[in-house]
Amino acid sequence: MKTEYKRVAYYPGCALEGTGHAYNQSTREVGKVLGLELDEVKNWNCCGAMEVKNVDPKVQTYLSSRVMSIAANEMGAKVVMAPCNGCYHNLKKAEYDLSHDETSRQVVDRISQQAGHETYQAGQVETIHALDWIKQGVGEDELKRRVKNSLQGLKIANYYGCMYTRPRHIFPEKDQGGGSESTSKPHFMDDLLAAAGAENVDFPLKTACCGGAHVLSDSDTSTKLVLNILQAAELAGADVIATECPTCHSGLEMHQVRAEKVLGKKTHVKMMYFTQLLGVALGVSPRKLSVHENASDPLELLKSRGFA
Amino acid sequence: MPIHEKNLIRPENLKTHENLTIDGVNVSGHWSTFIAPRVITDYNEKIEAEISALPGGEHINRCWQCGSCTNSCTVNAVNPDFNPRYWIYLIRMGMESELLRDKDIIWQCVSCNKCTYACPRDVFPEGVMKATAHWLELQGHTPKSKSTIFDEEFTEQVVATGKIEEGRIIRNFFTKTRQPLFQEWLIEMAMRVARHMPVRLGFLMGLSTVIRPRTRGWSKARDAITDYVNEQEVKQRQALGLRENEGKTGRQHEN
């Protein structure tokens, strides 16, 4: 267990203040129950998501570096935790660029100085995902002890998406053996939900793409990609797709509706953030976990199976 | 799944004559089909250097055509004409007219980075796709794609305030791309979300459309980023040999 994960700087990001509100809420609730503390990064800014890099990648590196600079220099934090895959990915990418590319360092230094804050230096903080936070800050054994409402009988397809594992060079801590996370077959979410009592189905599309980058600008492609994921999960026998990214989550929910309305393909699988599922297992009420905000409406399913 | 058939000879290059005699031999009909000679005369040797000068395209010269990118590509599985390996080949050979045949689909790359993961030469094909789409727009071969309009709307908001407000981006994007906001599936989605939305959250989301979320003390960062972006734009336009207003993307930052 990593004791430094007990109290981390928390970077929710823009999505968790909008469409991913339920993810924010459930992450905070689960942290409370498990005794993990969160200090929100003061006066944070957007990391650049998947869009700013297409205008200029170095601007994205700067945006992400500012968040880490505040965490390190103004809050004295050693660890920044981002539950959103986009934020997590971008902070990792900025860390990689700043430790490998001189031009990136110069651009970030120049903009940081003009903006009037300290330049972030590579290595000042460690960026982790909410999965690392719970898996390595608490662990499965402790989690098992705290489960009050086992998810036994609930079949789950774990969906990690693109940005959590790709490209691998920005995640030097992954693929290191000894139970570390894998970039080809990620398992942290599977491990946590198994500890909560759920049955993980054999799901081949864990790291497939949902088309999140073009969720609105190329909806037809996104709908096809999402439908593929939903149908594969149903074929594998899943009741719920567990998600760990607000873009994937809302993409799956939106295009589930669009596939039904535009292509006439109806799917019944529900989408839930993994923190919502863990929260249910830990005995937190679904309302506190904002389960009612999920558009795919998993509340009925939870009630009918006796989990809520 | 059917195997994608690609005809090496394009239909428009197949010539059949109804009534033709050459040197006293009748060559009419299907059994005497001709193939139009294929001579490439329009090499544009500058393409590779120009795409290398745009963000993402820097490492295109490393490619050794193994095809791992196309093999792993998410979009290729949906549309077999989406072929990053082939486009990298065309760019490096300077075969502009061949590349332009696919100009309207290159922007559809979803940035899943499977290609970058698979590439043994660190070409970063995802970046090359973005650079190529950008090049097509700057050179005036294609209008701005919906993806570019979305990216620019998003970036404008981040640069202006430090944060984004999703509803505002969606509304502005639909207006700029002249799409109706009231489509059946969007209404259904909005209704499903609103059905259980707590009053407080609905109120806060409504409020954020009036009072935009912003990072405090952002103005200096905004100016610094705007200066940098404008400088880069000038450099890129020079590298592409464009004049003052040619292919101008017209990025302007609101205050």
Coordinates of C-alpha atoms in Angstrom, one line a residue:
Chain A
M1 CA 0.0 0.0 0.0
K2 CA 1.1 3.5 -0.7
T3 CA 0.6 5.7 2.3
E4 CA 1.2 8.9 0.2
Y5 CA -2.2 8.2 -1.6
K6 CA -4.1 8.6 1.7
R7 CA -4.2 12.4 1.1
V8 CA -3.8 13.7 -2.5
A9 CA -4.4 16.8 -4.5
Y10 CA -7.7 16.3 -6.3
Y11 CA -8.1 17.6 -9.9
P12 CA -11.7 17.0 -10.9
G13 CA -11.6 18.9 -14.3
C14 CA -14.4 20.5 -16.3
A15 CA -16.3 17.4 -17.2
L16 CA -16.8 16.4 -13.6
E17 CA -18.4 19.8 -13.0
G18 CA -20.8 19.2 -15.9
T19 CA -21.9 15.9 -17.5
G20 CA -19.7 13.9 -15.1
H21 CA -21.2 15.3 -12.0
A22 CA -22.1 11.8 -10.8
Y23 CA -18.5 10.7 -11.1
N24 CA -17.3 13.6 -9.0
Q25 CA -20.0 13.0 -6.4
S26 CA -19.3 9.2 -6.1
T27 CA -15.5 9.6 -6.1
R28 CA -15.8 12.0 -3.1
E29 CA -18.3 9.6 -1.3
V30 CA -16.1 6.6 -1.8
G31 CA -13.0 8.5 -0.6
K32 CA -14.9 9.5 2.5
V33 CA -15.9 5.9 3.4
L34 CA -12.5 4.5 2.7
G35 CA -10.7 7.2 4.7
L36 CA -8.9 8.7 1.7
E37 CA -8.6 12.5 1.7
L38 CA -9.0 14.9 -1.2
D39 CA -7.6 18.5 -1.4
E40 CA -9.0 20.1 -4.5
V41 CA -6.4 21.8 -6.6
K42 CA -6.9 25.6 -6.0
N43 CA -8.2 27.6 -8.9
W44 CA -7.5 25.0 -11.4
N45 CA -7.9 25.3 -15.2
C46 CA -8.9 23.0 -18.0
C47 CA -6.2 20.5 -19.1
G48 CA -7.0 21.0 -22.8
A49 CA -9.0 17.7 -23.1
M50 CA -8.8 16.2 -26.6
E51 CA -9.2 19.4 -28.5
V52 CA -6.5 22.0 -27.6
K53 CA -3.7 19.6 -28.8
N54 CA -5.2 19.8 -32.3
V55 CA -4.8 23.5 -32.3
D56 CA -1.4 23.4 -30.6
P57 CA 0.0 20.5 -28.6
K58 CA 2.4 22.7 -26.6
V59 CA -0.5 24.9 -25.3
Q60 CA -2.0 21.7 -24.0
T61 CA 1.3 20.8 -22.3
Y62 CA 1.2 24.3 -20.7
L63 CA -2.4 24.0 -19.5
S64 CA -1.7 20.6 -17.8
S65 CA 1.6 21.9 -16.4
R66 CA -0.1 24.8 -14.7
V67 CA -2.4 22.4 -12.7
M68 CA 0.6 20.4 -11.6
S69 CA 2.5 23.6 -10.8
I70 CA -0.2 24.8 -8.4
A71 CA -0.5 21.4 -6.7
A72 CA 3.3 21.2 -6.2
N73 CA 4.3 24.8 -5.5
E74 CA 1.2 26.3 -3.9
M75 CA -0.2 23.3 -2.1
G76 CA 3.0 21.3 -1.4
A77 CA 1.3 18.2 -2.8
K78 CA 3.3 15.2 -4.0
V79 CA 0.5 13.3 -5.7
V80 CA -2.3 14.6 -8.0
M81 CA -5.3 12.4 -8.5
A82 CA -7.5 12.9 -11.6
P83 CA -10.5 10.6 -12.0
C84 CA -11.1 11.8 -15.6
N85 CA -9.2 9.8 -18.2
G86 CA -8.7 12.9 -20.3
C87 CA -7.2 15.0 -17.4
Y88 CA -5.1 12.0 -16.3
H89 CA -3.8 11.4 -19.8
N90 CA -2.9 15.0 -20.4
L91 CA -1.1 15.4 -17.1
K92 CA 0.9 12.3 -17.8
K93 CA 1.6 13.5 -21.3
A94 CA 2.8 16.9 -20.0
E95 CA 5.0 15.1 -17.5
Y96 CA 6.5 13.0 -20.3
D97 CA 7.0 16.0 -22.7
L98 CA 8.6 18.1 -20.0
S99 CA 11.1 15.4 -19.1
H100 CA 12.0 14.5 -22.7
D101 CA 11.6 17.5 -24.9
E102 CA 13.6 20.8 -24.6
T103 CA 11.2 22.8 -26.8
S104 CA 8.2 21.9 -24.6
R105 CA 10.2 23.0 -21.5
Q106 CA 11.0 26.3 -23.1
V107 CA 7.4 27.0 -24.2
V108 CA 6.0 26.1 -20.8
D109 CA 8.6 28.2 -19.1
R110 CA 7.9 31.2 -21.3
I111 CA 4.1 31.1 -20.9
S112 CA 4.3 30.3 -17.1
Q113 CA 6.6 33.3 -16.5
Q114 CA 4.3 35.6 -18.5
A115 CA 1.3 34.2 -16.7
G116 CA 3.0 34.9 -13.4
H117 CA 3.3 31.6 -11.7
E118 CA 6.2 29.1 -11.1
T119 CA 7.1 26.9 -14.0
Y120 CA 6.4 23.2 -13.3
Q121 CA 9.5 21.0 -13.3
A122 CA 9.2 17.4 -14.3
G123 CA 9.1 15.1 -11.3
Q124 CA 7.6 17.5 -8.8
V125 CA 4.3 15.5 -8.5
E126 CA 3.1 12.0 -9.4
T127 CA -0.1 11.9 -11.4
I128 CA -2.5 9.0 -10.6
H129 CA -5.9 7.9 -11.7
A130 CA -8.8 7.3 -9.3
L131 CA -8.2 3.6 -9.9
D132 CA -4.6 3.8 -8.7
W133 CA -5.8 5.9 -5.7
I134 CA -8.2 3.2 -4.5
K135 CA -6.3 0.1 -5.6
Q136 CA -3.0 1.2 -4.2
G137 CA -4.1 3.5 -1.4
V138 CA -6.6 1.0 0.1
G139 CA -6.2 -2.3 -1.7
E140 CA -8.5 -5.2 -2.3
D141 CA -8.1 -6.8 1.1
E142 CA -9.1 -3.7 3.0
L143 CA -11.9 -3.1 0.5
K144 CA -13.3 -6.6 1.0
R145 CA -13.4 -6.1 4.8
R146 CA -15.4 -2.9 4.3
V147 CA -18.0 -4.3 1.9
K148 CA -21.4 -4.2 3.4
N149 CA -23.6 -4.8 0.4
S150 CA -21.7 -7.4 -1.8
L151 CA -22.4 -7.0 -5.5
Q152 CA -22.7 -10.8 -5.8
G153 CA -24.6 -11.8 -8.9
L154 CA -24.0 -8.5 -10.7
K155 CA -22.3 -9.1 -14.1
I156 CA -19.9 -6.3 -15.1
A157 CA -18.0 -5.5 -18.3
N158 CA -15.1 -3.3 -17.4
Y159 CA -14.5 -0.6 -20.0
Y160 CA -11.3 1.4 -19.7
G161 CA -11.2 3.3 -23.0
C162 CA -8.3 4.7 -24.9
M163 CA -6.6 7.4 -22.8
Y164 CA -5.9 5.3 -19.7
T165 CA -3.4 3.1 -21.5
R166 CA -2.4 4.7 -24.7
P167 CA 0.2 5.7 -25.9
R168 CA 2.2 3.5 -23.5
H169 CA 5.3 5.7 -23.4
I170 CA 3.6 8.3 -21.2
F171 CA 2.8 5.6 -18.5
P172 CA 6.3 4.4 -17.5
E173 CA 4.9 2.7 -14.3
K174 CA 2.6 0.4 -16.3
D175 CA 3.6 -3.0 -17.7
Q176 CA 6.3 -3.4 -15.0
G177 CA 5.1 -6.9 -13.8
G178 CA 4.4 -7.7 -10.2
G179 CA 0.8 -6.7 -10.3
S180 CA 1.3 -3.4 -12.0
E181 CA -1.3 -2.1 -14.4
S182 CA -1.2 -3.5 -18.0
T183 CA -1.6 -1.4 -21.0
S184 CA -2.9 -4.2 -23.2
K185 CA -5.1 -5.9 -20.6
P186 CA -5.8 -3.4 -17.8
H187 CA -7.2 -5.0 -14.7
F188 CA -7.3 -2.5 -11.8
M189 CA -11.0 -1.9 -12.2
D190 CA -11.7 -5.6 -12.5
D191 CA -9.7 -6.3 -9.3
L192 CA -11.6 -3.6 -7.3
L193 CA -15.0 -4.7 -8.5
A194 CA -14.2 -8.4 -7.9
A195 CA -13.2 -7.4 -4.3
A196 CA -16.7 -5.8 -4.1
G197 CA -18.2 -9.1 -4.9
A198 CA -19.2 -8.5 -8.6
E199 CA -18.7 -11.0 -11.4
N200 CA -16.5 -9.6 -14.1
V201 CA -17.4 -11.0 -17.5
D202 CA -14.8 -11.8 -20.2
F203 CA -15.0 -8.6 -22.1
P204 CA -12.8 -8.3 -25.2
L205 CA -13.3 -4.5 -25.8
K206 CA -11.8 -3.1 -22.6
T207 CA -9.6 -0.7 -24.4
A208 CA -11.6 -0.2 -27.6
C209 CA -12.4 3.4 -28.7
C210 CA -15.9 4.9 -28.2
G211 CA -15.2 7.7 -30.7
G212 CA -15.3 10.2 -27.9
A213 CA -13.1 12.7 -29.8
H214 CA -15.9 13.0 -32.4
V215 CA -18.9 12.5 -30.3
L216 CA -20.7 15.3 -32.0
S217 CA -18.5 16.2 -35.0
D218 CA -18.7 12.7 -36.5
S219 CA -21.7 11.1 -34.8
D220 CA -22.2 8.3 -37.3
T221 CA -18.8 6.9 -36.6
S222 CA -19.2 7.3 -32.9
T223 CA -22.5 5.6 -32.9
K224 CA -21.1 2.6 -34.8
L225 CA -18.1 2.3 -32.4
V226 CA -20.4 2.6 -29.3
L227 CA -22.9 0.1 -30.6
N228 CA -20.1 -2.3 -31.1
I229 CA -19.0 -1.9 -27.4
L230 CA -22.6 -2.2 -26.1
Q231 CA -23.4 -5.3 -28.1
A232 CA -20.1 -7.0 -27.2
A233 CA -20.9 -6.3 -23.5
E234 CA -24.4 -7.8 -23.8
L235 CA -23.0 -10.8 -25.7
A236 CA -20.6 -11.4 -22.8
G237 CA -23.6 -11.4 -20.5
A238 CA -23.0 -8.1 -18.7
D239 CA -25.7 -6.2 -16.8
V240 CA -23.6 -3.1 -16.4
I241 CA -20.6 -1.6 -18.1
A242 CA -18.3 -0.1 -15.5
T243 CA -16.7 3.1 -16.7
E244 CA -13.8 5.3 -15.3
C245 CA -14.0 8.3 -17.7
P246 CA -16.7 10.9 -18.0
T247 CA -16.2 11.2 -21.8
C248 CA -16.6 7.5 -22.4
H249 CA -19.5 7.3 -20.0
S250 CA -21.5 10.1 -21.6
G251 CA -20.4 8.9 -25.0
L252 CA -21.8 5.4 -24.3
E253 CA -25.0 6.8 -22.9
M254 CA -25.6 9.4 -25.7
H255 CA -24.9 7.0 -28.5
Q256 CA -26.9 4.2 -26.9
V257 CA -29.9 6.6 -27.3
R258 CA -28.7 7.6 -30.8
A259 CA -28.3 4.0 -32.0
E260 CA -31.8 3.3 -30.8
K261 CA -33.3 6.5 -32.4
V262 CA -31.3 6.6 -35.6
L263 CA -30.2 3.0 -36.4
G264 CA -33.1 1.3 -34.6
K265 CA -30.7 -0.8 -32.5
K266 CA -31.8 -1.1 -29.0
T267 CA -29.5 -2.2 -26.2
H268 CA -30.3 -2.7 -22.6
V269 CA -26.9 -2.7 -20.8
K270 CA -26.6 0.0 -18.2
M271 CA -23.6 2.4 -17.7
M272 CA -22.2 3.1 -14.2
Y273 CA -19.0 4.7 -13.0
F274 CA -16.9 2.2 -11.1
T275 CA -17.0 4.6 -8.1
Q276 CA -20.8 4.3 -8.1
L277 CA -20.6 0.5 -8.0
L278 CA -17.9 0.6 -5.3
G279 CA -20.1 3.0 -3.3
V280 CA -23.1 0.7 -3.5
A281 CA -21.0 -2.1 -2.3
L282 CA -19.7 0.0 0.6
G283 CA -23.2 0.7 1.7
V284 CA -23.5 4.3 0.5
S285 CA -27.1 5.2 -0.7
P286 CA -27.5 5.4 -4.5
R287 CA -28.8 8.9 -4.2
K288 CA -25.6 10.1 -2.6
L289 CA -23.7 8.4 -5.4
S290 CA -26.0 10.3 -7.9
V291 CA -27.0 7.0 -9.6
H292 CA -30.3 8.7 -10.6
E293 CA -28.3 11.1 -12.9
N294 CA -27.1 8.3 -15.2
A295 CA -29.1 8.6 -18.4
S296 CA -29.2 4.8 -18.9
D297 CA -31.1 4.6 -15.6
P298 CA -29.4 1.7 -13.7
L299 CA -31.3 2.5 -10.5
E300 CA -34.2 0.2 -11.5
L301 CA -31.7 -2.7 -12.2
L302 CA -30.1 -2.1 -8.8
K303 CA -33.5 -2.1 -7.0
S304 CA -34.7 -5.2 -8.8
R305 CA -31.5 -7.1 -7.8
G306 CA -31.8 -6.0 -4.2
F307 CA -28.7 -3.8 -4.2
A308 CA -30.6 -0.6 -3.5
Chain B
M1 CA -16.7 -10.1 -41.9
P2 CA -16.1 -9.8 -45.7
I3 CA -12.6 -9.1 -46.8
H4 CA -12.3 -5.6 -48.2
E5 CA -11.7 -5.9 -52.0
K6 CA -9.7 -3.1 -53.5
N7 CA -9.5 -2.9 -57.2
L8 CA -6.0 -2.1 -58.4
I9 CA -7.5 -0.8 -61.6
R10 CA -10.1 1.9 -61.0
P11 CA -13.3 1.5 -63.0
E12 CA -12.8 4.9 -64.7
N13 CA -9.6 3.7 -66.2
L14 CA -11.1 0.7 -67.9
K15 CA -12.0 1.5 -71.5
T16 CA -14.3 -0.6 -73.7
H17 CA -15.2 0.5 -77.2
E18 CA -18.4 -0.3 -79.0
N19 CA -16.9 0.0 -82.4
L20 CA -13.2 0.3 -82.9
T21 CA -10.7 -1.1 -85.4
I22 CA -7.0 -0.6 -85.0
D23 CA -4.6 -1.7 -87.8
G24 CA -7.4 -3.7 -89.3
V25 CA -8.2 -5.6 -86.1
N26 CA -11.6 -5.2 -84.5
V27 CA -11.1 -4.5 -80.8
S28 CA -14.7 -3.7 -79.9
G29 CA -16.5 -5.1 -76.9
H30 CA -15.8 -6.4 -73.5
W31 CA -13.2 -9.0 -74.6
S32 CA -10.9 -6.2 -75.7
T33 CA -11.0 -4.0 -72.6
F34 CA -8.2 -1.4 -72.5
I35 CA -6.6 0.1 -69.4
A36 CA -5.8 3.8 -69.6
P37 CA -2.1 4.4 -69.2
R38 CA -1.3 5.6 -65.7
V39 CA 1.4 8.2 -65.7
I40 CA 2.1 10.3 -62.6
T41 CA 3.2 13.7 -63.6
D42 CA 2.2 15.8 -60.6
Y43 CA 4.7 15.0 -57.9
N44 CA 4.7 17.6 -55.2
E45 CA 7.9 17.1 -53.4
K46 CA 7.2 19.7 -50.8
I47 CA 4.3 17.9 -49.1
E48 CA 6.4 15.9 -46.7
A49 CA 8.4 18.9 -45.5
E50 CA 5.2 21.0 -45.2
I51 CA 3.4 18.3 -43.1
S52 CA 6.6 17.8 -41.0
A53 CA 6.4 21.5 -40.1
L54 CA 2.9 21.2 -38.6
P55 CA 2.4 20.0 -35.0
G56 CA 2.1 16.2 -35.0
G57 CA 3.8 15.6 -38.3
E58 CA 7.4 16.0 -37.1
H59 CA 8.4 12.3 -37.3
I60 CA 6.8 11.2 -40.6
N61 CA 10.2 10.6 -42.1
R62 CA 10.8 7.6 -39.7
C63 CA 8.1 5.5 -41.3
W64 CA 9.2 2.2 -42.9
Q65 CA 5.7 1.2 -44.1
C66 CA 5.1 -1.8 -41.9
G67 CA 1.4 -1.1 -41.8
S68 CA 0.9 -1.6 -38.0
C69 CA -1.0 1.7 -37.9
T70 CA -3.6 0.7 -40.5
N71 CA -3.8 -2.8 -39.0
S72 CA -4.6 -1.4 -35.5
C73 CA -6.8 1.5 -36.7
T74 CA -10.2 2.0 -35.1
V75 CA -11.6 4.0 -38.1
N76 CA -10.2 1.6 -40.6
A77 CA -12.4 -1.1 -39.1
V78 CA -15.4 1.1 -39.8
N79 CA -14.3 2.4 -43.2
P80 CA -11.6 0.4 -45.0
D81 CA -10.7 3.4 -47.1
F82 CA -9.2 5.0 -44.0
N83 CA -5.6 4.0 -44.4
P84 CA -2.9 5.8 -42.5
R85 CA 0.0 3.7 -43.8
Y86 CA -1.0 4.5 -47.4
W87 CA -1.4 8.2 -46.8
I88 CA 2.0 8.4 -45.1
Y89 CA 3.4 6.6 -48.2
L90 CA 1.7 9.1 -50.6
I91 CA 2.9 12.1 -48.6
R92 CA 6.5 10.9 -48.6
M93 CA 6.3 10.1 -52.3
G94 CA 4.7 13.5 -53.0
M95 CA 1.7 11.9 -54.7
E96 CA -0.6 14.8 -54.1
S97 CA -3.5 13.9 -56.5
E98 CA -3.7 10.4 -55.0
L99 CA -3.8 11.8 -51.4
L100 CA -6.5 14.3 -52.4
R101 CA -8.8 11.4 -53.4
D102 CA -9.2 10.8 -49.7
K103 CA -9.2 14.4 -48.5
D104 CA -12.7 14.3 -47.1
I105 CA -12.1 11.4 -44.6
I106 CA -8.6 12.1 -43.2
W107 CA -10.1 14.3 -40.5
Q108 CA -12.1 11.4 -39.1
C109 CA -9.2 10.1 -37.0
V110 CA -10.6 9.6 -33.5
S111 CA -7.3 10.0 -31.7
C112 CA -7.5 6.6 -30.0
N113 CA -3.7 6.2 -30.3
K114 CA -3.8 2.5 -31.2
C115 CA -1.5 3.4 -34.1
T116 CA 0.9 5.3 -31.9
Y117 CA 0.9 2.3 -29.5
A118 CA 1.6 -0.2 -32.3
C119 CA 4.1 1.9 -34.3
P120 CA 7.6 0.4 -34.0
R121 CA 9.3 3.5 -35.3
D122 CA 7.7 6.2 -33.2
V123 CA 6.2 8.0 -36.2
F124 CA 3.2 9.0 -34.0
P125 CA 0.7 8.4 -36.8
E126 CA -2.1 10.0 -34.8
G127 CA -0.2 13.3 -34.9
V128 CA 0.5 12.8 -38.7
M129 CA -3.2 12.4 -39.3
K130 CA -4.0 15.7 -37.5
A131 CA -1.1 17.5 -39.3
T132 CA -2.4 16.1 -42.6
A133 CA -6.0 17.2 -41.9
H134 CA -4.6 20.6 -40.9
W135 CA -2.5 20.8 -44.1
L136 CA -5.5 20.1 -46.3
E137 CA -7.4 22.9 -44.7
L138 CA -4.5 25.4 -44.8
Q139 CA -3.9 24.7 -48.4
G140 CA -7.5 25.2 -49.2
H141 CA -8.1 21.6 -50.4
T142 CA -11.0 21.1 -47.9
P143 CA -13.2 23.4 -45.9
K144 CA -12.8 23.4 -42.1
S145 CA -14.0 20.0 -40.9
K146 CA -16.6 19.8 -38.1
S147 CA -13.9 18.4 -35.9
T148 CA -11.7 21.5 -36.5
I149 CA -14.7 23.8 -35.8
F150 CA -15.3 21.9 -32.5
D151 CA -11.6 22.0 -31.5
E152 CA -11.4 25.8 -32.2
E153 CA -14.6 26.5 -30.3
F154 CA -13.2 24.5 -27.4
T155 CA -9.8 26.1 -27.5
E156 CA -11.2 29.6 -27.7
Q157 CA -13.2 29.1 -24.5
V158 CA -10.2 27.6 -22.6
V159 CA -7.9 30.3 -23.7
A160 CA -10.5 33.0 -22.9
T161 CA -11.5 31.8 -19.4
G162 CA -9.2 28.9 -18.4
K163 CA -12.3 26.6 -18.2
I164 CA -15.0 25.3 -20.4
E165 CA -18.8 25.1 -20.1
E166 CA -20.1 22.1 -22.0
G167 CA -23.5 23.4 -22.8
R168 CA -22.1 26.6 -24.4
I169 CA -19.6 24.6 -26.5
I170 CA -22.4 22.3 -27.8
R171 CA -24.7 25.2 -28.6
N172 CA -22.0 27.2 -30.4
F173 CA -20.8 24.1 -32.3
F174 CA -24.3 23.4 -33.6
T175 CA -24.8 27.0 -34.6
K176 CA -21.4 27.2 -36.4
T177 CA -21.9 23.9 -38.3
R178 CA -25.6 24.9 -39.0
Q179 CA -27.0 21.7 -37.5
P180 CA -30.4 21.7 -35.7
L181 CA -30.1 21.4 -32.0
F182 CA -33.5 19.8 -31.8
Q183 CA -32.8 16.3 -33.2
E184 CA -34.9 13.5 -31.9
W185 CA -32.0 11.6 -30.2
L186 CA -30.7 14.8 -28.6
I187 CA -34.1 15.6 -27.2
E188 CA -34.5 12.1 -25.9
M189 CA -31.1 12.3 -24.3
A190 CA -31.8 15.7 -22.7
M191 CA -35.1 14.3 -21.3
R192 CA -33.5 11.2 -19.8
V193 CA -30.9 13.4 -18.1
A194 CA -33.5 16.0 -16.9
R195 CA -35.9 13.3 -15.6
H196 CA -34.0 12.7 -12.4
M197 CA -31.9 15.8 -12.3
P198 CA -31.9 17.3 -8.8
V199 CA -33.2 20.9 -8.8
R200 CA -30.0 22.3 -7.4
L201 CA -27.9 20.8 -10.1
G202 CA -30.3 22.0 -12.8
F203 CA -30.1 25.4 -11.3
L204 CA -26.3 25.4 -11.2
M205 CA -26.1 24.2 -14.8
G206 CA -28.5 26.9 -15.9
L207 CA -26.5 29.5 -13.9
S208 CA -23.2 28.5 -15.5
T209 CA -24.6 29.4 -18.9
V210 CA -25.1 33.0 -17.6
I211 CA -22.1 33.2 -15.3
R212 CA -19.3 31.3 -17.1
P213 CA -17.0 29.2 -15.0
R214 CA -13.5 30.8 -15.1
T215 CA -10.1 30.4 -13.5
R216 CA -9.3 33.5 -11.4
G217 CA -6.5 35.8 -12.5
W218 CA -6.4 34.1 -15.9
S219 CA -5.9 37.2 -18.1
K220 CA -2.1 37.0 -18.1
A221 CA -2.1 33.4 -19.1
R222 CA -4.7 34.1 -21.8
D223 CA -2.5 36.8 -23.3
A224 CA 0.6 34.7 -23.1
I225 CA -1.1 31.7 -24.8
T226 CA -2.6 33.9 -27.5
D227 CA 0.8 35.5 -28.3
Y228 CA 2.3 32.0 -28.6
V229 CA -0.5 30.6 -30.8
N230 CA -0.3 33.6 -33.1
E231 CA 3.5 33.3 -33.4
Q232 CA 3.2 29.6 -34.3
E233 CA 0.5 30.3 -36.9
V234 CA 2.8 32.7 -38.6
K235 CA 5.6 30.2 -38.6
Q236 CA 3.4 27.4 -40.0
R237 CA 2.1 29.6 -42.7
Q238 CA 5.6 30.5 -43.7
A239 CA 6.6 26.9 -43.8
L240 CA 3.7 26.2 -46.1
G241 CA 4.5 29.2 -48.3
L242 CA 1.1 30.8 -47.8
R243 CA 0.6 34.5 -48.2
E244 CA -1.0 36.8 -45.5
N245 CA -4.6 35.8 -45.7
E246 CA -4.5 32.6 -47.7
G247 CA -6.1 29.6 -45.9
K248 CA -6.4 31.9 -42.8
T249 CA -7.9 30.0 -40.0
G250 CA -9.1 33.2 -38.4
R251 CA -8.6 32.2 -34.8
Q252 CA -9.7 35.1 -32.6
H253 CA -9.9 35.1 -28.9
E254 CA -12.8 36.7 -27.1
N255 CA -12.3 38.5 -23.9

